JSON list of C-alpha atoms in Angstrom, two decimals:
[
{"chain": "A", "resi": 29, "resn": "MET", "atom": "CA", "xyz": [8.87, 3.43, -16.97]},
{"chain": "A", "resi": 30, "resn": "THR", "atom": "CA", "xyz": [6.01, 4.12, -14.74]},
{"chain": "A", "resi": 31, "resn": "LEU", "atom": "CA", "xyz": [5.65, 2.90, -11.16]},
{"chain": "A", "resi": 32, "resn": "PHE", "atom": "CA", "xyz": [1.99, 2.14, -10.38]},
{"chain": "A", "resi": 33, "resn": "LEU", "atom": "CA", "xyz": [1.08, 1.92, -6.58]},
{"chain": "A", "resi": 34, "resn": "VAL", "atom": "CA", "xyz": [-2.16, 0.11, -6.24]},
{"chain": "A", "resi": 35, "resn": "ARG", "atom": "CA", "xyz": [-4.03, 0.10, -2.97]},
{"chain": "A", "resi": 36, "resn": "HIS", "atom": "CA", "xyz": [-5.86, -3.00, -2.07]},
{"chain": "A", "resi": 37, "resn": "GLY", "atom": "CA", "xyz": [-9.80, -3.20, -2.40]},
{"chain": "A", "resi": 38, "resn": "ARG", "atom": "CA", "xyz": [-12.00, -2.98, 0.59]},
{"chain": "A", "resi": 39, "resn": "PRO", "atom": "CA", "xyz": [-11.47, -5.53, 3.26]},
{"chain": "A", "resi": 40, "resn": "LEU", "atom": "CA", "xyz": [-13.78, -7.64, 5.32]},
{"chain": "A", "resi": 41, "resn": "VAL", "atom": "CA", "xyz": [-13.00, -5.94, 8.73]},
{"chain": "A", "resi": 42, "resn": "VAL", "atom": "CA", "xyz": [-12.78, -8.35, 11.57]},
{"chain": "A", "resi": 43, "resn": "PRO", "atom": "CA", "xyz": [-12.41, -6.35, 14.91]},
{"chain": "A", "resi": 44, "resn": "GLY", "atom": "CA", "xyz": [-9.85, -8.18, 17.18]},
{"chain": "A", "resi": 45, "resn": "GLU", "atom": "CA", "xyz": [-7.99, -9.70, 14.24]},
{"chain": "A", "resi": 46, "resn": "PRO", "atom": "CA", "xyz": [-4.92, -8.07, 12.81]},
{"chain": "A", "resi": 47, "resn": "ALA", "atom": "CA", "xyz": [-5.61, -6.11, 9.68]},
{"chain": "A", "resi": 48, "resn": "ALA", "atom": "CA", "xyz": [-2.77, -7.96, 8.07]},
{"chain": "A", "resi": 49, "resn": "THR", "atom": "CA", "xyz": [-4.91, -11.12, 8.03]},
{"chain": "A", "resi": 50, "resn": "TRP", "atom": "CA", "xyz": [-8.15, -9.60, 6.61]},
{"chain": "A", "resi": 51, "resn": "GLU", "atom": "CA", "xyz": [-9.45, -10.84, 3.33]},
{"chain": "A", "resi": 52, "resn": "LEU", "atom": "CA", "xyz": [-11.18, -8.78, 0.50]},
{"chain": "A", "resi": 53, "resn": "ASP", "atom": "CA", "xyz": [-14.94, -7.89, 0.72]},
{"chain": "A", "resi": 54, "resn": "PRO", "atom": "CA", "xyz": [-16.51, -9.57, -2.36]},
{"chain": "A", "resi": 55, "resn": "ALA", "atom": "CA", "xyz": [-18.88, -6.68, -2.58]},
{"chain": "A", "resi": 56, "resn": "GLY", "atom": "CA", "xyz": [-15.99, -4.50, -3.83]},
{"chain": "A", "resi": 57, "resn": "PHE", "atom": "CA", "xyz": [-14.65, -6.87, -6.54]},
{"chain": "A", "resi": 58, "resn": "ASP", "atom": "CA", "xyz": [-16.21, -4.76, -9.25]},
{"chain": "A", "resi": 59, "resn": "GLU", "atom": "CA", "xyz": [-14.41, -1.64, -8.04]},
{"chain": "A", "resi": 60, "resn": "ILE", "atom": "CA", "xyz": [-11.13, -3.66, -8.40]},
{"chain": "A", "resi": 61, "resn": "TRP", "atom": "CA", "xyz": [-12.10, -5.08, -11.76]},
{"chain": "A", "resi": 62, "resn": "ALA", "atom": "CA", "xyz": [-12.72, -1.43, -13.03]},
{"chain": "A", "resi": 63, "resn": "LEU", "atom": "CA", "xyz": [-8.96, -0.68, -12.60]},
{"chain": "A", "resi": 64, "resn": "ARG", "atom": "CA", "xyz": [-7.79, -3.37, -14.89]},
{"chain": "A", "resi": 65, "resn": "ASP", "atom": "CA", "xyz": [-7.82, -1.03, -17.92]},
{"chain": "A", "resi": 66, "resn": "ARG", "atom": "CA", "xyz": [-5.64, 1.48, -15.98]},
{"chain": "A", "resi": 67, "resn": "LEU", "atom": "CA", "xyz": [-2.71, -1.02, -15.54]},
{"chain": "A", "resi": 68, "resn": "PRO", "atom": "CA", "xyz": [-0.24, -2.51, -17.86]},
{"chain": "A", "resi": 69, "resn": "GLN", "atom": "CA", "xyz": [-0.75, -6.17, -18.00]},
{"chain": "A", "resi": 70, "resn": "GLY", "atom": "CA", "xyz": [2.77, -6.62, -19.38]},
{"chain": "A", "resi": 71, "resn": "ALA", "atom": "CA", "xyz": [4.38, -4.86, -16.34]},
{"chain": "A", "resi": 72, "resn": "ALA", "atom": "CA", "xyz": [6.35, -6.62, -13.71]},
{"chain": "A", "resi": 73, "resn": "TRP", "atom": "CA", "xyz": [3.73, -7.13, -10.91]},
{"chain": "A", "resi": 74, "resn": "PHE", "atom": "CA", "xyz": [4.43, -7.45, -7.17]},
{"chain": "A", "resi": 75, "resn": "SER", "atom": "CA", "xyz": [2.33, -7.56, -3.98]},
{"chain": "A", "resi": 76, "resn": "SER", "atom": "CA", "xyz": [2.43, -7.25, -0.22]},
{"chain": "A", "resi": 77, "resn": "PRO", "atom": "CA", "xyz": [2.05, -10.63, 1.39]},
{"chain": "A", "resi": 78, "resn": "GLU", "atom": "CA", "xyz": [-1.28, -9.54, 3.08]},
{"chain": "A", "resi": 79, "resn": "PRO", "atom": "CA", "xyz": [-4.20, -11.53, 1.84]},
{"chain": "A", "resi": 80, "resn": "LYS", "atom": "CA", "xyz": [-6.30, -8.39, 0.72]},
{"chain": "A", "resi": 81, "resn": "ALA", "atom": "CA", "xyz": [-3.32, -7.27, -1.43]},
{"chain": "A", "resi": 82, "resn": "VAL", "atom": "CA", "xyz": [-2.65, -10.71, -3.04]},
{"chain": "A", "resi": 83, "resn": "ALA", "atom": "CA", "xyz": [-6.41, -11.10, -3.80]},
{"chain": "A", "resi": 84, "resn": "THR", "atom": "CA", "xyz": [-6.43, -7.67, -5.31]},
{"chain": "A", "resi": 85, "resn": "CYS", "atom": "CA", "xyz": [-3.63, -8.76, -7.55]},
{"chain": "A", "resi": 86, "resn": "GLN", "atom": "CA", "xyz": [-5.35, -11.85, -8.58]},
{"chain": "A", "resi": 87, "resn": "LEU", "atom": "CA", "xyz": [-8.34, -9.74, -9.68]},
{"chain": "A", "resi": 88, "resn": "LEU", "atom": "CA", "xyz": [-6.19, -7.31, -11.57]},
{"chain": "A", "resi": 89, "resn": "THR", "atom": "CA", "xyz": [-3.80, -9.61, -13.65]},
{"chain": "A", "resi": 90, "resn": "GLU", "atom": "CA", "xyz": [-3.52, -12.98, -15.08]},
{"chain": "A", "resi": 91, "resn": "GLY", "atom": "CA", "xyz": [0.26, -12.72, -15.14]},
{"chain": "A", "resi": 92, "resn": "GLU", "atom": "CA", "xyz": [2.84, -13.74, -12.54]},
{"chain": "A", "resi": 93, "resn": "VAL", "atom": "CA", "xyz": [2.90, -11.78, -9.37]},
{"chain": "A", "resi": 94, "resn": "GLY", "atom": "CA", "xyz": [5.95, -11.76, -6.97]},
{"chain": "A", "resi": 95, "resn": "VAL", "atom": "CA", "xyz": [5.13, -11.53, -3.26]},
{"chain": "A", "resi": 96, "resn": "VAL", "atom": "CA", "xyz": [7.44, -9.15, -1.47]},
{"chain": "A", "resi": 97, "resn": "ASP", "atom": "CA", "xyz": [7.43, -9.31, 2.31]},
{"chain": "A", "resi": 98, "resn": "GLY", "atom": "CA", "xyz": [8.83, -5.61, 2.62]},
{"chain": "A", "resi": 99, "resn": "LEU", "atom": "CA", "xyz": [5.70, -4.27, 0.89]},
{"chain": "A", "resi": 100, "resn": "ARG", "atom": "CA", "xyz": [3.37, -5.08, 3.86]},
{"chain": "A", "resi": 101, "resn": "GLU", "atom": "CA", "xyz": [1.62, -2.26, 5.64]},
{"chain": "A", "resi": 102, "resn": "GLN", "atom": "CA", "xyz": [2.66, -0.66, 8.87]},
{"chain": "A", "resi": 103, "resn": "GLU", "atom": "CA", "xyz": [2.40, -3.39, 11.61]},
{"chain": "A", "resi": 104, "resn": "ARG", "atom": "CA", "xyz": [-0.43, -2.51, 13.84]},
{"chain": "A", "resi": 105, "resn": "GLY", "atom": "CA", "xyz": [-1.19, -5.59, 16.01]},
{"chain": "A", "resi": 106, "resn": "SER", "atom": "CA", "xyz": [-4.66, -6.88, 16.67]},
{"chain": "A", "resi": 107, "resn": "ALA", "atom": "CA", "xyz": [-6.08, -4.23, 19.17]},
{"chain": "A", "resi": 108, "resn": "TRP", "atom": "CA", "xyz": [-9.11, -2.39, 17.75]},
{"chain": "A", "resi": 109, "resn": "VAL", "atom": "CA", "xyz": [-8.40, 1.27, 17.68]},
{"chain": "A", "resi": 110, "resn": "ASP", "atom": "CA", "xyz": [-11.69, 3.52, 17.84]},
{"chain": "A", "resi": 111, "resn": "ASP", "atom": "CA", "xyz": [-9.85, 6.64, 16.43]},
{"chain": "A", "resi": 112, "resn": "PHE", "atom": "CA", "xyz": [-7.93, 4.74, 13.74]},
{"chain": "A", "resi": 113, "resn": "GLU", "atom": "CA", "xyz": [-7.42, 7.93, 11.45]},
{"chain": "A", "resi": 114, "resn": "GLY", "atom": "CA", "xyz": [-6.31, 9.88, 14.43]},
{"chain": "A", "resi": 115, "resn": "ALA", "atom": "CA", "xyz": [-3.65, 7.22, 15.24]},
{"chain": "A", "resi": 116, "resn": "VAL", "atom": "CA", "xyz": [-2.44, 7.21, 11.71]},
{"chain": "A", "resi": 117, "resn": "ARG", "atom": "CA", "xyz": [-2.24, 10.99, 11.73]},
{"chain": "A", "resi": 118, "resn": "ARG", "atom": "CA", "xyz": [-0.15, 10.68, 14.88]},
{"chain": "A", "resi": 119, "resn": "ALA", "atom": "CA", "xyz": [2.08, 8.29, 13.20]},
{"chain": "A", "resi": 120, "resn": "PHE", "atom": "CA", "xyz": [2.76, 10.68, 10.33]},
{"chain": "A", "resi": 121, "resn": "ALA", "atom": "CA", "xyz": [3.24, 13.59, 12.89]},
{"chain": "A", "resi": 122, "resn": "GLU", "atom": "CA", "xyz": [5.71, 11.57, 15.01]},
{"chain": "A", "resi": 123, "resn": "PRO", "atom": "CA", "xyz": [7.20, 8.88, 12.74]},
{"chain": "A", "resi": 124, "resn": "ASP", "atom": "CA", "xyz": [9.84, 7.77, 15.14]},
{"chain": "A", "resi": 125, "resn": "VAL", "atom": "CA", "xyz": [7.37, 6.61, 18.00]},
{"chain": "A", "resi": 126, "resn": "PRO", "atom": "CA", "xyz": [4.56, 4.14, 17.86]},
{"chain": "A", "resi": 127, "resn": "ALA", "atom": "CA", "xyz": [1.26, 6.00, 17.35]},
{"chain": "A", "resi": 128, "resn": "HIS", "atom": "CA", "xyz": [-0.58, 3.29, 19.53]},
{"chain": "A", "resi": 129, "resn": "PRO", "atom": "CA", "xyz": [0.61, 0.45, 21.68]},
{"chain": "A", "resi": 130, "resn": "GLY", "atom": "CA", "xyz": [1.85, -2.49, 19.43]},
{"chain": "A", "resi": 131, "resn": "TRP", "atom": "CA", "xyz": [2.17, -0.33, 16.31]},
{"chain": "A", "resi": 132, "resn": "GLU", "atom": "CA", "xyz": [5.36, -0.16, 14.28]},
{"chain": "A", "resi": 133, "resn": "PRO", "atom": "CA", "xyz": [6.95, 3.31, 14.23]},
{"chain": "A", "resi": 134, "resn": "LEU", "atom": "CA", "xyz": [6.24, 4.81, 10.79]},
{"chain": "A", "resi": 135, "resn": "ALA", "atom": "CA", "xyz": [9.91, 5.70, 10.27]},
{"chain": "A", "resi": 136, "resn": "ARG", "atom": "CA", "xyz": [10.50, 1.81, 10.39]},
{"chain": "A", "resi": 137, "resn": "THR", "atom": "CA", "xyz": [7.75, 1.14, 7.95]},
{"chain": "A", "resi": 138, "resn": "ARG", "atom": "CA", "xyz": [9.17, 3.69, 5.64]},
{"chain": "A", "resi": 139, "resn": "GLU", "atom": "CA", "xyz": [12.59, 2.19, 5.58]},
{"chain": "A", "resi": 140, "resn": "ARG", "atom": "CA", "xyz": [11.28, -1.30, 4.93]},
{"chain": "A", "resi": 141, "resn": "VAL", "atom": "CA", "xyz": [8.95, -0.42, 2.25]},
{"chain": "A", "resi": 142, "resn": "LEU", "atom": "CA", "xyz": [11.45, 1.96, 0.39]},
{"chain": "A", "resi": 143, "resn": "ARG", "atom": "CA", "xyz": [13.99, -0.81, 0.63]},
{"chain": "A", "resi": 144, "resn": "ALA", "atom": "CA", "xyz": [11.69, -3.17, -0.92]},
{"chain": "A", "resi": 145, "resn": "VAL", "atom": "CA", "xyz": [10.53, -0.77, -3.72]},
{"chain": "A", "resi": 146, "resn": "GLY", "atom": "CA", "xyz": [14.17, 0.13, -4.44]},
{"chain": "A", "resi": 147, "resn": "SER", "atom": "CA", "xyz": [15.08, -3.45, -4.96]},
{"chain": "A", "resi": 148, "resn": "VAL", "atom": "CA", "xyz": [12.13, -3.96, -7.36]},
{"chain": "A", "resi": 149, "resn": "ARG", "atom": "CA", "xyz": [12.98, -0.71, -9.14]},
{"chain": "A", "resi": 150, "resn": "HIS", "atom": "CA", "xyz": [16.66, -1.75, -9.50]},
{"chain": "A", "resi": 151, "resn": "VAL", "atom": "CA", "xyz": [15.87, -5.20, -11.00]},
{"chain": "A", "resi": 152, "resn": "HIS", "atom": "CA", "xyz": [13.17, -3.93, -13.34]},
{"chain": "A", "resi": 153, "resn": "ALA", "atom": "CA", "xyz": [14.80, -0.62, -14.41]},
{"chain": "A", "resi": 154, "resn": "GLY", "atom": "CA", "xyz": [13.24, 0.58, -17.53]},
{"chain": "A", "resi": 155, "resn": "GLU", "atom": "CA", "xyz": [10.07, -1.45, -17.18]},
{"chain": "A", "resi": 156, "resn": "ASP", "atom": "CA", "xyz": [6.69, -0.49, -15.89]},
{"chain": "A", "resi": 157, "resn": "VAL", "atom": "CA", "xyz": [5.98, -2.00, -12.50]},
{"chain": "A", "resi": 158, "resn": "VAL", "atom": "CA", "xyz": [2.87, -2.46, -10.48]},
{"chain": "A", "resi": 159, "resn": "LEU", "atom": "CA", "xyz": [2.93, -2.76, -6.81]},
{"chain": "A", "resi": 160, "resn": "VAL", "atom": "CA", "xyz": [-0.17, -3.84, -4.93]},
{"chain": "A", "resi": 161, "resn": "GLY", "atom": "CA", "xyz": [-0.17, -2.91, -1.23]},
{"chain": "A", "resi": 162, "resn": "HIS", "atom": "CA", "xyz": [-1.46, -0.38, 1.30]},
{"chain": "A", "resi": 163, "resn": "GLY", "atom": "CA", "xyz": [-2.38, 3.29, 1.83]},
{"chain": "A", "resi": 164, "resn": "THR", "atom": "CA", "xyz": [0.08, 4.31, 4.52]},
{"chain": "A", "resi": 165, "resn": "ALA", "atom": "CA", "xyz": [2.89, 2.52, 2.88]},
{"chain": "A", "resi": 166, "resn": "TRP", "atom": "CA", "xyz": [2.14, 4.01, -0.52]},
{"chain": "A", "resi": 167, "resn": "THR", "atom": "CA", "xyz": [1.75, 7.50, 1.14]},
{"chain": "A", "resi": 168, "resn": "LEU", "atom": "CA", "xyz": [5.30, 7.22, 2.37]},
{"chain": "A", "resi": 169, "resn": "VAL", "atom": "CA", "xyz": [6.65, 5.77, -0.93]},
{"chain": "A", "resi": 170, "resn": "GLU", "atom": "CA", "xyz": [4.87, 8.58, -3.05]},
{"chain": "A", "resi": 171, "resn": "ALA", "atom": "CA", "xyz": [6.39, 11.19, -0.98]},
{"chain": "A", "resi": 172, "resn": "ALA", "atom": "CA", "xyz": [9.93, 9.79, -0.84]},
{"chain": "A", "resi": 173, "resn": "LEU", "atom": "CA", "xyz": [9.94, 9.11, -4.53]},
{"chain": "A", "resi": 174, "resn": "THR", "atom": "CA", "xyz": [8.73, 12.53, -5.44]},
{"chain": "A", "resi": 175, "resn": "GLY", "atom": "CA", "xyz": [10.70, 14.53, -2.81]},
{"chain": "A", "resi": 176, "resn": "ALA", "atom": "CA", "xyz": [7.46, 15.62, -0.99]},
{"chain": "A", "resi": 177, "resn": "GLN", "atom": "CA", "xyz": [6.41, 15.25, 2.58]},
{"chain": "A", "resi": 178, "resn": "PRO", "atom": "CA", "xyz": [3.93, 12.41, 3.43]},
{"chain": "A", "resi": 179, "resn": "ASP", "atom": "CA", "xyz": [0.43, 14.04, 3.30]},
{"chain": "A", "resi": 180, "resn": "PRO", "atom": "CA", "xyz": [-1.96, 12.63, 5.76]},
{"chain": "A", "resi": 181, "resn": "ASP", "atom": "CA", "xyz": [-4.93, 14.26, 4.07]},
{"chain": "A", "resi": 182, "resn": "ARG", "atom": "CA", "xyz": [-4.05, 12.54, 0.83]},
{"chain": "A", "resi": 183, "resn": "TRP", "atom": "CA", "xyz": [-3.89, 9.30, 2.80]},
{"chain": "A", "resi": 184, "resn": "ALA", "atom": "CA", "xyz": [-7.30, 9.94, 4.07]},
{"chain": "A", "resi": 185, "resn": "ARG", "atom": "CA", "xyz": [-8.79, 10.61, 0.71]},
{"chain": "A", "resi": 186, "resn": "LEU", "atom": "CA", "xyz": [-7.07, 7.46, -0.83]},
{"chain": "A", "resi": 187, "resn": "GLY", "atom": "CA", "xyz": [-9.76, 4.98, -1.93]},
{"chain": "A", "resi": 188, "resn": "MET", "atom": "CA", "xyz": [-10.00, 1.18, -1.66]},
{"chain": "A", "resi": 189, "resn": "PRO", "atom": "CA", "xyz": [-8.88, 0.35, -4.31]},
{"chain": "A", "resi": 190, "resn": "ALA", "atom": "CA", "xyz": [-6.89, 3.21, -5.84]},
{"chain": "A", "resi": 191, "resn": "VAL", "atom": "CA", "xyz": [-4.02, 3.68, -8.28]},
{"chain": "A", "resi": 192, "resn": "VAL", "atom": "CA", "xyz": [-1.25, 6.20, -8.01]},
{"chain": "A", "resi": 193, "resn": "ALA", "atom": "CA", "xyz": [0.95, 6.28, -11.27]},
{"chain": "A", "resi": 194, "resn": "LEU", "atom": "CA", "xyz": [4.37, 7.80, -10.95]},
{"chain": "A", "resi": 195, "resn": "PRO", "atom": "CA", "xyz": [5.96, 8.24, -14.39]},
{"chain": "A", "resi": 196, "resn": "GLU", "atom": "CA", "xyz": [9.86, 8.22, -14.44]},
{"chain": "A", "resi": 197, "resn": "PRO", "atom": "CA", "xyz": [10.16, 11.86, -14.83]},
{"chain": "A", "resi": 198, "resn": "LEU", "atom": "CA", "xyz": [8.35, 12.45, -11.61]},
{"chain": "A", "resi": 199, "resn": "LEU", "atom": "CA", "xyz": [10.47, 10.09, -9.55]},
{"chain": "A", "resi": 200, "resn": "SER", "atom": "CA", "xyz": [13.39, 11.58, -7.63]},
{"chain": "A", "resi": 201, "resn": "SER", "atom": "CA", "xyz": [16.40, 9.28, -7.10]},
{"chain": "A", "resi": 202, "resn": "GLY", "atom": "CA", "xyz": [14.52, 7.99, -3.81]}
]
C-alpha cells in the first residue's frame, strides 16, 4: 500500500477572499495532467472539500472521489497576509497559537487532518490511497506518519501541484 499526498494545482488568488474558496488557475491544468501517470487510477481517491483540491482531483482521475471535510487546509480567514510565508513559518514554530489573527492553530489543523487520514487508511487498509489537498496539511501528515518533525523548508519548496508518495514500509503507526 502506498499513500499518495497530492497538493492541489495553482489557484486563482483572490485577495480579500478566503483561500479555501479559491478555484484552480486554468493556466496550470497541464501541470496537473502531467501527474496522472504517477498516480494509481485504481486507488481509493479522496479530496479536501476546497474547490482547488476537488478540481485537481477531477483533472487527475475519472474514478470516484470521496470528499472528506477533515482534509481541508489550515483555516486562515479572508484577511490578506503580506508575509504569508513568514506567518506559516510562525505557525510551524508555535503550533499551539494562531500565527495570524483569524488563523487556526496548526496543532488543531494537525489533529483534524491526521484523524481524517487515519480513518481513510483504516477503511482502505492494504490499498493504495490518493489524497488531494494542501501543502501545510500534507507537511504535517508526512511528518507524523514518518516520525519526523514538520519541515517548513520542505513546505516552502513544495510545488503546486506536487505528489509525495509514502510506501507502507516508510509509514509509522501514526
